[in-house]
Short mmCIF file of C-alpha atoms and ligand atoms in Angstrom, two decimals:
data_model
loop_
_atom_site.label_atom_id
_atom_site.label_comp_id
_atom_site.label_asym_id
_atom_site.label_seq_id
_atom_site.Cartn_x
_atom_site.Cartn_y
_atom_site.Cartn_z
CA MET A 28 -0.07 -0.14 -0.09
CA ILE A 29 1.47 3.30 -1.06
CA VAL A 30 -0.30 6.70 1.05
CA VAL A 31 -0.25 9.65 -1.14
CA THR A 32 -0.76 12.93 0.78
CA ALA A 33 -1.78 16.07 -1.20
CA PRO A 34 -3.01 14.49 -3.86
CA THR A 35 -5.24 17.40 -5.37
CA GLY A 36 -1.94 19.71 -5.55
CA LEU A 37 0.50 20.40 -8.25
CA ILE A 38 3.19 17.62 -7.50
CA GLY A 39 0.76 15.09 -5.63
CA GLN A 40 -1.65 14.92 -8.42
CA GLN A 41 1.21 14.26 -10.88
CA VAL A 42 2.71 11.70 -8.60
CA LEU A 43 -0.49 9.97 -7.98
CA ASN A 44 -1.36 9.70 -11.95
CA ASN A 45 2.28 8.16 -12.22
CA LEU A 46 1.50 5.55 -9.36
CA LEU A 47 -2.08 4.77 -11.10
CA ASN A 48 0.41 3.14 -14.28
CA SER A 49 0.97 0.50 -11.84
CA ASP A 50 -0.65 -2.30 -9.80
CA GLU A 51 0.25 -1.23 -6.58
CA PRO A 52 -2.83 -0.75 -4.18
CA ILE A 53 -2.92 3.18 -3.44
CA ARG A 54 -4.59 5.23 -0.21
CA VAL A 55 -4.81 8.79 -0.60
CA ILE A 56 -5.46 11.55 2.13
CA VAL A 57 -7.63 14.21 1.09
CA ARG A 58 -9.61 16.70 2.98
CA ASP A 59 -12.47 16.85 0.02
CA PRO A 60 -12.63 14.06 -2.05
CA SER A 61 -15.00 15.81 -4.70
CA ARG A 62 -11.69 17.70 -5.97
CA LEU A 63 -10.43 14.36 -7.08
CA PRO A 64 -11.47 13.12 -10.70
CA ALA A 65 -14.40 10.25 -10.47
CA HIS A 66 -12.21 7.57 -12.21
CA ILE A 67 -9.34 8.37 -9.70
CA ARG A 68 -11.95 7.92 -6.50
CA GLU A 69 -13.06 4.58 -7.97
CA ARG A 70 -9.21 3.48 -8.41
CA VAL A 71 -8.07 4.32 -5.10
CA GLU A 72 -8.59 4.25 -1.32
CA ILE A 73 -9.59 7.43 0.50
CA VAL A 74 -9.05 8.67 3.98
CA GLN A 75 -10.92 11.97 4.47
CA GLY A 76 -9.03 14.89 6.44
CA SER A 77 -6.03 16.80 6.67
CA HIS A 78 -2.57 14.82 6.71
CA GLY A 79 -1.52 17.07 9.55
CA ASP A 80 -3.79 15.84 12.02
CA LEU A 81 -2.72 12.50 14.03
CA ASP A 82 -6.11 10.75 13.80
CA VAL A 83 -6.20 11.23 10.05
CA VAL A 84 -2.52 9.95 9.68
CA THR A 85 -3.09 7.09 12.38
CA ARG A 86 -5.82 5.47 10.25
CA ALA A 87 -4.09 6.10 6.62
CA PHE A 88 -0.93 4.73 7.46
CA ALA A 89 -2.25 1.35 8.66
CA GLY A 90 -0.87 -1.23 6.61
CA ALA A 91 1.43 1.12 4.62
CA HIS A 92 4.60 0.44 3.14
CA SER A 93 5.58 3.53 1.65
CA VAL A 94 4.34 7.07 1.99
CA PHE A 95 4.48 10.44 -0.40
CA TRP A 96 4.95 12.98 2.25
CA LEU A 97 4.31 16.52 0.87
CA VAL A 98 3.57 19.67 3.58
CA PRO A 99 1.06 21.82 2.37
CA PRO A 100 1.67 25.71 2.23
CA ASP A 101 0.51 27.49 5.42
CA PRO A 102 0.85 31.38 4.64
CA ARG A 103 -0.74 32.19 7.88
CA ALA A 104 1.29 29.90 10.18
CA GLU A 105 2.90 31.25 13.44
CA SER A 106 6.25 30.24 12.38
CA VAL A 107 8.19 28.30 9.80
CA GLU A 108 8.79 25.53 12.18
CA ALA A 109 5.26 25.17 12.69
CA ALA A 110 4.25 25.04 9.12
CA TYR A 111 6.44 22.39 8.14
CA VAL A 112 7.90 20.37 11.45
CA GLY A 113 4.61 20.94 13.80
CA PHE A 114 2.64 20.12 10.71
CA SER A 115 4.79 16.77 10.48
CA ARG A 116 4.82 15.57 13.87
CA PRO A 117 1.58 13.36 13.84
CA ALA A 118 3.02 11.59 10.67
CA ALA A 119 6.37 10.98 12.47
CA GLU A 120 3.89 9.49 15.27
CA ALA A 121 1.95 7.64 12.97
CA ILE A 122 5.24 6.47 10.77
CA VAL A 123 6.59 4.52 14.06
CA ARG A 124 3.21 3.26 15.33
CA HIS A 125 2.42 1.47 12.14
CA GLY A 126 6.23 0.45 11.02
CA VAL A 127 6.03 2.31 7.68
CA GLU A 128 9.10 0.94 5.62
CA ARG A 129 9.87 3.71 3.24
CA VAL A 130 9.09 7.68 3.06
CA VAL A 131 9.59 10.03 0.05
CA SER A 132 9.24 13.74 1.17
CA ILE A 133 9.20 17.21 -0.47
CA SER A 134 12.11 19.11 0.41
CA ALA A 135 14.60 21.73 -0.33
CA LEU A 136 18.16 21.96 -1.37
CA GLY A 137 20.47 23.37 1.35
CA ARG A 138 21.48 20.61 3.22
CA GLY A 139 25.08 21.65 5.08
CA VAL A 140 24.70 25.27 4.25
CA GLN A 141 24.87 27.19 7.91
CA VAL A 142 22.28 29.97 7.29
CA ASN A 143 18.85 30.68 8.06
CA ALA A 144 16.94 29.94 4.93
CA GLY A 145 13.58 30.51 6.38
CA TYR A 146 11.31 27.78 4.28
CA VAL A 147 14.26 25.74 3.54
CA SER A 148 15.82 25.43 7.10
CA ALA A 149 12.37 24.17 8.12
CA SER A 150 11.95 22.00 5.02
CA LEU A 151 15.39 20.45 6.22
CA ALA A 152 14.15 20.43 9.86
CA MET A 153 11.11 18.48 8.95
CA ASP A 154 13.37 15.70 7.30
CA ASP A 155 15.48 15.51 10.37
CA LEU A 156 11.88 14.78 11.94
CA ILE A 157 10.97 11.99 9.81
CA ALA A 158 14.23 10.52 9.78
CA SER A 159 14.41 10.64 13.21
CA THR A 160 11.75 7.88 13.26
CA GLY A 161 14.39 5.50 11.75
CA VAL A 162 12.20 4.71 8.55
CA ASN A 163 14.01 4.25 5.33
CA PHE A 164 14.05 7.78 3.69
CA ARG A 165 14.38 10.01 0.50
CA ALA A 166 14.27 13.55 0.93
CA LEU A 167 13.62 14.99 -2.99
CA THR A 168 15.73 18.21 -2.65
CA MET A 169 14.73 20.90 -5.11
CA PRO A 170 15.37 24.34 -6.31
CA THR A 171 12.73 26.93 -7.18
CA PHE A 172 9.96 25.36 -9.44
CA MET A 173 9.59 26.56 -13.03
CA ASP A 174 5.84 26.00 -12.13
CA ASN A 175 6.00 29.21 -9.77
CA ILE A 176 6.09 31.31 -12.73
CA LEU A 177 2.15 30.32 -13.43
CA ARG A 178 1.38 32.58 -10.19
CA GLN A 179 2.19 35.37 -12.43
CA VAL A 180 0.56 34.65 -15.85
CA GLY A 181 -1.79 37.79 -15.38
CA SER A 182 1.31 40.08 -15.28
CA ILE A 183 2.75 38.19 -18.07
CA LYS A 184 -0.20 38.46 -20.08
CA SER A 185 -1.31 41.91 -19.53
CA GLN A 186 2.17 43.77 -19.20
CA GLY A 187 4.91 41.05 -20.63
CA VAL A 188 6.83 41.30 -17.27
CA PHE A 189 7.35 38.88 -14.05
CA PHE A 190 8.97 39.76 -10.93
CA ASP A 191 11.36 38.17 -8.11
CA PRO A 192 13.56 39.58 -5.37
CA THR A 193 16.34 37.39 -7.19
CA SER A 194 19.03 39.03 -8.85
CA ALA A 195 18.35 39.06 -12.69
CA ASP A 196 21.66 37.55 -14.20
CA LEU A 197 22.18 35.02 -11.21
CA LYS A 198 21.95 31.61 -13.16
CA LEU A 199 20.43 29.13 -10.72
CA PRO A 200 18.99 25.69 -11.20
CA THR A 201 15.25 25.50 -11.51
CA CYS A 202 12.84 22.34 -12.17
CA ALA A 203 9.54 21.19 -13.12
CA THR A 204 7.07 19.72 -11.04
CA ARG A 205 6.57 16.66 -13.50
CA ASP A 206 10.34 15.42 -12.75
CA ILE A 207 10.03 15.92 -9.26
CA ALA A 208 6.80 13.76 -9.55
CA ALA A 209 8.59 11.14 -11.67
CA ALA A 210 11.46 10.98 -9.10
CA ALA A 211 8.66 10.20 -6.18
CA ALA A 212 6.87 7.58 -8.31
CA ARG A 213 10.06 5.97 -9.42
CA LEU A 214 11.21 5.81 -5.40
CA LEU A 215 7.74 4.89 -4.32
CA LEU A 216 7.65 2.00 -6.86
CA ASP A 217 11.17 0.62 -5.98
CA HIS A 218 11.02 -1.86 -3.13
CA SER A 219 14.65 -2.48 -2.99
CA TRP A 220 16.12 0.78 -1.29
CA SER A 221 17.13 1.53 2.33
CA GLY A 222 18.80 3.70 4.56
CA GLN A 223 18.66 7.75 4.59
CA GLY A 224 19.47 10.34 2.29
CA HIS A 225 18.14 12.99 -0.24
CA VAL A 226 17.95 13.21 -3.98
CA ALA A 227 18.15 16.55 -5.75
CA VAL A 228 16.07 17.13 -8.73
CA LEU A 229 18.02 20.09 -10.47
CA GLY A 230 16.20 20.33 -13.84
CA PRO A 231 18.56 20.33 -17.01
CA GLU A 232 20.60 23.16 -16.89
CA ASP A 233 21.35 26.63 -14.56
CA LEU A 234 19.71 29.75 -15.71
CA SER A 235 18.91 33.26 -14.57
CA PHE A 236 15.80 35.02 -14.59
CA ASN A 237 17.03 37.05 -18.12
CA ASP A 238 17.70 33.82 -19.62
CA MET A 239 14.02 32.66 -18.75
CA ALA A 240 12.50 35.90 -20.12
CA HIS A 241 14.61 35.36 -23.33
CA ILE A 242 13.20 31.83 -23.69
CA MET A 243 9.67 33.08 -22.69
CA SER A 244 9.86 35.86 -25.60
CA GLU A 245 10.57 33.39 -27.88
CA VAL A 246 8.27 30.77 -27.02
CA LEU A 247 5.30 33.28 -26.34
CA GLU A 248 6.47 35.32 -29.59
CA ARG A 249 6.35 38.63 -27.82
CA PRO A 250 8.58 40.37 -25.61
CA ILE A 251 8.53 39.27 -21.82
CA ARG A 252 11.15 41.03 -19.56
CA PHE A 253 12.02 40.32 -15.93
CA GLN A 254 11.68 42.84 -13.23
CA GLN A 255 13.79 42.45 -10.21
CA ILE A 256 12.04 43.91 -7.13
CA SER A 257 13.54 45.05 -3.79
CA SER A 258 13.04 42.91 -0.90
CA GLU A 259 10.84 45.69 0.72
CA ALA A 260 8.42 45.81 -2.20
CA PHE A 261 8.32 41.87 -2.04
CA LYS A 262 7.54 41.96 1.51
CA ALA A 263 4.86 44.34 1.12
CA MET A 264 3.02 42.30 -1.31
CA LEU A 265 3.32 39.35 0.80
CA LEU A 266 1.75 40.66 3.82
CA GLU A 267 -1.16 42.36 1.19
CA HIS A 268 -1.92 39.00 0.36
CA GLY A 269 -2.65 38.05 3.83
CA MET A 270 0.60 36.23 4.75
CA SER A 271 1.73 36.42 8.29
CA ASP A 272 4.79 38.00 9.39
CA ALA A 273 6.60 34.82 10.20
CA MET A 274 5.94 33.37 6.85
CA THR A 275 6.69 36.48 5.26
CA GLN A 276 10.22 36.72 6.82
CA GLY A 277 10.46 32.98 6.15
CA MET A 278 10.24 33.64 2.49
CA LEU A 279 12.64 36.39 2.43
CA ASP A 280 15.05 34.44 4.54
CA MET A 281 14.99 32.14 1.83
CA MET A 282 15.11 34.59 -1.02
CA MET A 283 18.31 35.86 0.52
CA ALA A 284 19.65 32.57 0.86
CA LYS A 285 19.19 31.77 -3.01
CA ASN A 286 20.30 35.20 -3.86
CA GLU A 287 23.78 34.01 -2.04
CA GLY A 288 23.64 30.92 -3.68
CA ILE A 289 22.08 28.38 -1.59
CA ASP A 290 20.54 26.14 -4.42
CA LYS A 291 24.30 25.72 -5.77
CA ALA A 292 25.72 23.93 -3.03
CA GLU A 293 24.53 20.87 -4.45
CA PRO A 294 27.20 19.32 -7.11
CA ARG A 295 24.99 18.55 -10.59
CA THR A 296 25.47 14.68 -11.59
CA PRO A 297 23.76 13.08 -14.05
CA GLU A 298 21.51 11.66 -11.58
CA SER A 299 20.17 14.91 -10.53
CA THR A 300 20.04 16.43 -13.98
CA THR A 301 16.41 16.06 -15.10
CA PRO A 302 15.06 16.16 -18.34
CA THR A 303 12.41 18.86 -18.58
CA SER A 304 13.77 21.80 -20.00
CA PHE A 305 12.64 25.29 -19.38
CA ARG A 306 11.87 25.85 -22.91
CA GLN A 307 9.68 22.52 -22.93
CA TRP A 308 7.92 23.56 -19.94
CA CYS A 309 7.05 26.98 -21.77
CA GLU A 310 5.70 25.42 -24.49
CA GLU A 311 3.65 22.97 -22.87
CA VAL A 312 2.85 24.22 -19.47
CA LEU A 313 3.36 28.21 -19.73
CA LYS A 314 2.12 29.10 -23.36
CA PRO A 315 -1.37 27.28 -22.96
CA ALA A 316 -2.10 29.21 -19.60
CA VAL A 317 -1.02 32.66 -21.23
CA LEU A 318 -3.17 31.80 -24.36
CA ALA A 319 -6.35 30.55 -22.01
N1 NAP B 13 7.36 26.41 -5.10
C1 NAP B 13 8.72 25.95 -5.03
O1 NAP B 13 9.38 26.64 -5.67
C2 NAP B 13 9.09 24.95 -4.05
C3 NAP B 13 10.58 24.56 -3.77
C4 NAP B 13 11.11 23.63 -3.28
C5 NAP B 13 10.03 22.82 -2.20
N2 NAP B 13 8.99 23.26 -2.47
C6 NAP B 13 7.72 22.60 -1.61
O2 NAP B 13 7.02 22.08 -2.45
C7 NAP B 13 5.66 21.91 -1.33
C8 NAP B 13 4.45 22.47 -2.33
O3 NAP B 13 3.92 21.53 -3.36
P1 NAP B 13 2.93 21.85 -4.24
O4 NAP B 13 3.19 22.89 -5.25
O5 NAP B 13 2.25 20.61 -4.81
O6 NAP B 13 1.64 22.35 -3.20
P2 NAP B 13 0.18 22.80 -3.61
O7 NAP B 13 -0.22 22.50 -5.47
O8 NAP B 13 0.16 24.33 -3.43
O9 NAP B 13 -0.57 21.78 -3.38
C9 NAP B 13 -0.96 21.79 -1.99
C10 NAP B 13 -1.85 20.83 -1.52
O10 NAP B 13 -2.00 20.47 -0.23
C11 NAP B 13 -3.37 20.37 0.51
N3 NAP B 13 -3.65 21.44 1.46
C12 NAP B 13 -3.65 22.64 1.64
N4 NAP B 13 -3.79 22.71 2.75
C13 NAP B 13 -3.89 22.05 3.26
C14 NAP B 13 -4.08 21.54 4.93
N5 NAP B 13 -4.17 22.23 5.78
N6 NAP B 13 -4.09 20.25 5.37
C15 NAP B 13 -4.31 18.90 4.21
N7 NAP B 13 -4.07 19.12 3.11
C16 NAP B 13 -3.69 20.67 2.69
C17 NAP B 13 -4.04 21.13 -0.85
O11 NAP B 13 -5.41 20.29 -1.15
P3 NAP B 13 -6.63 20.60 -0.61
O12 NAP B 13 -6.70 22.24 -0.79
O13 NAP B 13 -7.44 20.16 -1.90
O14 NAP B 13 -7.39 19.92 0.32
C18 NAP B 13 -3.01 20.51 -2.14
O15 NAP B 13 -3.41 19.15 -2.43
C19 NAP B 13 5.78 22.83 -0.24
O16 NAP B 13 6.11 22.05 0.69
C20 NAP B 13 7.02 23.44 -0.58
O17 NAP B 13 7.94 23.76 0.74
C21 NAP B 13 8.27 24.10 -3.11
#
């Protein structure tokens, strides 16, 4: 039995679709089952509720050998630790109680880098919590997702511009969520690995936001430019959207750490280099979203 958390989310739904190509029994934890397509509801076992709830994970992990673990964004959390580590504590308890064999988590690049990197540091602390249960464990460690650009489809469409506090010419790895889901599904379907560690998902190449703007312009056949914004302007924008002070600061700390190269600490290898290029992602995901 493989348990999938966050099956309606961007990564979770792609993990689930990959797993559905196998014969493995699958159980999902979902707050609102009606958000799953009917053909999926018929194929999987459903435990209704939040995977941050002890009672829910205790039911969901009974008889499970593998768990896909993803902490949902919580923009109003009182601290980044509460959002990641606090949310995962009930799962850690249920992993031990039911003797779950393997866990694959969604995490971030930055292991071994000694800076306060906000969300990233909290994600790594979450991994430490899961690892402390003794379960066989792989954290998928990611740079910024290409898919984050979808949040700016509005301004790309109307003004031909997208924004971020990261330096315009800083080349960093970036990956597509489809590559993350493929890596997660591979690990969940493989019953041979053991021990604890991380698997980086780095996409095929390092790109700057200016490089991305150039590729977007070619694919969308119109000029798109990147605009670096100050951390003050970025902070004001997040607070205006209702994010708590602590989560806003956590986001800024993460952005600062990225600007200082935290995502470059992981060496690129053939294994961590994943296939979907930014150009392919723009053609297959961004362009349809902009034209919609
Ligand atoms: N974006 C990046 O660049 C980046 C980089 C590295 C790591 N990450 C990590 O990636 C994760 C986000 O993944 P994603 O983009 O796939 O997320 P997403 O698309 O926002 O999906 C969130 C999922 O969580 C569920 N959810 C929301 N609130 C919940 C709650 N209180 N209890 C239970 N379920 C809840 C949602 O389901 P319903 O609303 O249907 O219930 C949905 O399935 C985060 O852990 C983040 O730290 C992100």
